[in-house]
Amino acid sequence: MKHPLLVVLLCLYNLAHSQNCTHTFIGEVVDFHDGTPMSGATIYVETLNAYTTAGINGKFTIKNLCNGVLTLTISHIGCETQQIQINVDGDTYYKINMEHHLEELDEVKIKNNSSKTTKTAQETVIESEVLKRYSSLSLGDALKEVSGVSSINTGNTIVKPMINGLHSSRILILNNNVRLQDQEWGIEHAPNIDINSADKISVIKGSGALAFGGDAVGGVVILNPSKIIRKDTVYGKTVFGGQTNGRGYNISSTLNKNYKSGWFAQVQGSYKKNGDFRAPNYNLTNTGLDSKGFAARFGKNKFQSGFEVFYSFIANEIGILAASHIGSVFDLERAINTRQPIITKSFSYNINAPKQEVTHHLAKASYYKRFQNFGKITLQYDYQNNKRLEFDIRIGDRRAIPAVDLTLQTHSIFADVNLDANLDRKFNFGIIGRFQDNFANPDTGVRRLIPDYNKYDFGAYATTEWRMNSNLILDAGLRYDFNRIDAKKFYRKSRWEERGYDADFSDIIIDETPTQFLTNPVFNYHNISASVGAKVNLNDNSYLIGNYALASRPPNASELFSDGLHHSAARFELGDIRFDKEISNRVSASYNLNASKFNLVAELFYNTIKDFIYLRPLDFITTVRGPFPIWEYQQTNANLFGIDINSTYKLSKHWQWRNRTAFIKGYDLKDDIPLIDIPAFNTFNQITYNNTSWYNFSASLKSEWVFEQNEFPDFNFEVTNQLNDSRSIVDISTPPPAYHLLHFYSEATFTFNKKTSLNVALGVNNLLNTSYRNYLNQLRFFSDDLGRNITLQLQFNY
Amino acid sequence: MNINYLNSNIMKTSKLFIATLFCLTLITSCSDDDDNPIPVLEEELITNVSLTFVNDADANDVVVLANVAPDGQEGASNNIINGSFTSGATYSLTLSLLNAEDADDVEDVLNDDIIPEADEHFFVYAVNGINLTVTRDSDDIEGPNGSNLGVNTTWVAGAASTGNVQIRLVHEPESVDDSDEFGSSTGGSEDVNITFQGVEIQ
């Protein structure tokens, strides 16, 4: 091969040049990572319009060159094609480093095999083609595309993801490699994410991804913006959406500017608004939403080094169902027994109390550099500012003052080293430091729900991935985290004594008022987490994954310090400063089949959690508003296990069937009762017609069947109206009956030219306008869930 | 092209970067001063509710039904009953709702908060086993939708009996009805729900 080419080359050279051109150029092509010679690399000599090939030692020679600039284009399978210019001055030698194995470095996406973050964890990737359907919705809604992921809701706009029955602090959310710090502890605190800013979302069940944190007892959600394309281009997309239910509308636009040099910039903005939603039979008064999101990033993305500066902002104003505002258990009992919302008004976009106003700023700067024969080093700093205002129904001029006013600021620094010189033995280690400051504004005139605190975290981790042979990959990881929480909390003296803290914690009192103690609790937690896993290829189209993960999660501020009335639940919630961390041991196994017509992913898991912290009713108190149940955070031992199945079957060229099923059980082992808020058995069946030749048209009908949860803890209680000694049961435990919903979705894409296209999507959710209530919606006591919703969305790509 | 990635310039840049990060963190950590937070005294607390019934014909015949909740709705409450009604007598009721969490600055919740927003509040009374009847006075404060709020009321004690008296304060009721004088409402949330047991007419 090599010699005839050189002959051609020489001939060309002789024709073109007549000056004294006798110099020789010797090039050597090597792998950037481990320095091995790359035989067979193709070299195109642009100046001469000729080709040559590198020999077995990676070397190639071009003879009879004149002094001057030589332009070479070097390519090799699996490498990024490189163009270099060499100044020939006499005989010249030059070493060319090829950037090898881009797929394995997760730098490029391979079709039909989305780049996963982990090898042996139960990970599912949601791509942008699916995400675009959720432009008008929230992160929690989109994640339900993954079997085994459900959501715990407060109404329809506060949607928290729940992975294998666990939620809130047990799930880590990473937005562009920044761990979200947004007061995730409460069920009514939705993650502050604008789904439109994500291009791809990975859901990892369990804590297999140790680089992100050791406390992911439930799982990890990773949101990534679009990958940087290294070429001179401008592109973008704009989405307009409208929906009948809530008379909602949304717009989102993204614009990218990229350069071949690696420089890039992206801006993205979105706005969504809806008024009162509607259940099949009535309006859901005060369920409006006003959401603004903005994100911008720029940087330089080269193979060998790069940096990124990223900023995102989100501001949400969320109305809470008016009928859910209650003052006493009698109000709650009336709400449950009337089966109708107490307040229904005509449609409005107005958002009144009770409502939430939450803003979240996230800024990060990151830098990476790859070193030859070594790997990649990444450094990152990020800052987050989360402000949460909750407005309650209040009296007089206090109406405009929030009842909750918390500002949580977080600074993190992070350094990560990824050794991938030997792709069969990858090592990754890093350290992270974090400082967090929570400020509870005293101007609310309501005692602080969460106290002022400073929190310090330090973590170090090491993970490794070994490719034993083409059919077996092993991985393992170890992580240590230190957490220190230093709080300043006021306790009512009556509560302090009632909790028995006077005996154990009298040394932390630093001040007192006539009715309250000011205390300075300082707690340290040492947490170890670990994982080991294996991936075995059974044959060309199936593999098995097995994984064991140990995770430790320290108690959060809410579990430690909660102390007060939770209005919408008509209960007291009390934390306990005696808590220690909870420790989860999770074993999982998956079978993955990728046959020509049939795809199947079956994921089994067993998660046993020691000192699992959860809230349950324990006592009663008679107050000026009548009797109230007292719910206390308790530590118990818990078991969760289940199976998630996702399968698709290609019926014919145009027809496809998909099923998604999840089954889970959860038990409190100390009291031998089922855990609360565990999703019932659910199964989704979807039939899709797709015709690529007709504007890529597709239409699908989806059946959502959620069973009744038969296993639940009986936390019902009896209240006595002292007036006439009448007793009534407040049934807060019995889950709502099973329901079946049908959803329709269709879309088509009209391509105008190579870069411009329009995607039109029409959907109908809850096609039959079925009335139902969802066990995992905290407002299920007060109203039905959403009725029929027709959505229309236009997406312009340009 | 000199491909030597471990050169000193890059190391310097990296060190500078790390140093900057640490500084940023330190600055923010250090600016956080160690001042103690100030206590919050609950503003919308109702710590003392009292119903004082005075015999129109005999100013010394007084019945007081009092409820004391030092932590307001955040804690336990106790009822205190002083005196008993005289059969056949007519009483005027004086209501008092206070926030006395700060003993030096007692707030009059009834007059400062509730009465100025009378159209969003409503008092509902109920009795069981005791022969008491109530009339909302003509000079009662106007409540929601032209109703009588239930602050100025007159009570008549019937035949000797013992039973329970309940007072509820409803905030933002959906509808109210005072046609039976005791009053009833739908919707809203209860700010007060107290039952005094064992009240006597002698």
mmCIF file with all atom_site columns, C-alpha atoms in Angstrom, chain A residues 167 213 218 347 522 568 584 664 704 771:
data_model
loop_
_atom_site.group_PDB
_atom_site.id
_atom_site.type_symbol
_atom_site.label_atom_id
_atom_site.label_alt_id
_atom_site.label_comp_id
_atom_site.label_asym_id
_atom_site.label_entity_id
_atom_site.label_seq_id
_atom_site.pdbx_PDB_ins_code
_atom_site.Cartn_x
_atom_site.Cartn_y
_atom_site.Cartn_z
_atom_site.occupancy
_atom_site.B_iso_or_equiv
_atom_site.pdbx_formal_charge
_atom_site.auth_seq_id
_atom_site.auth_comp_id
_atom_site.auth_asym_id
_atom_site.auth_atom_id
_atom_site.pdbx_PDB_model_num
ATOM 1  C CA . HIS A 1 167 ? -37.060 10.511 47.341 1.00 0.00 ? 167 HIS A CA 1
ATOM 2  C CA . GLY A 1 213 ? -21.804 11.563 46.394 1.00 0.00 ? 213 GLY A CA 1
ATOM 3  C CA . GLY A 1 218 ? -32.218 6.189  46.386 1.00 0.00 ? 218 GLY A CA 1
ATOM 4  C CA . PHE A 1 347 ? -60.677 29.899 36.270 1.00 0.00 ? 347 PHE A CA 1
ATOM 5  C CA . VAL A 1 522 ? -22.702 20.923 66.358 1.00 0.00 ? 522 VAL A CA 1
ATOM 6  C CA . SER A 1 568 ? -51.292 21.723 54.905 1.00 0.00 ? 568 SER A CA 1
ATOM 7  C CA . SER A 1 584 ? -28.047 1.457  52.968 1.00 0.00 ? 584 SER A CA 1
ATOM 8  C CA . ILE A 1 664 ? -41.889 -2.624 44.717 1.00 0.00 ? 664 ILE A CA 1
ATOM 9  C CA . GLU A 1 704 ? -51.301 3.817  32.326 1.00 0.00 ? 704 GLU A CA 1
ATOM 10 C CA . SER A 1 771 ? -61.434 11.053 37.728 1.00 0.00 ? 771 SER A CA 1
#
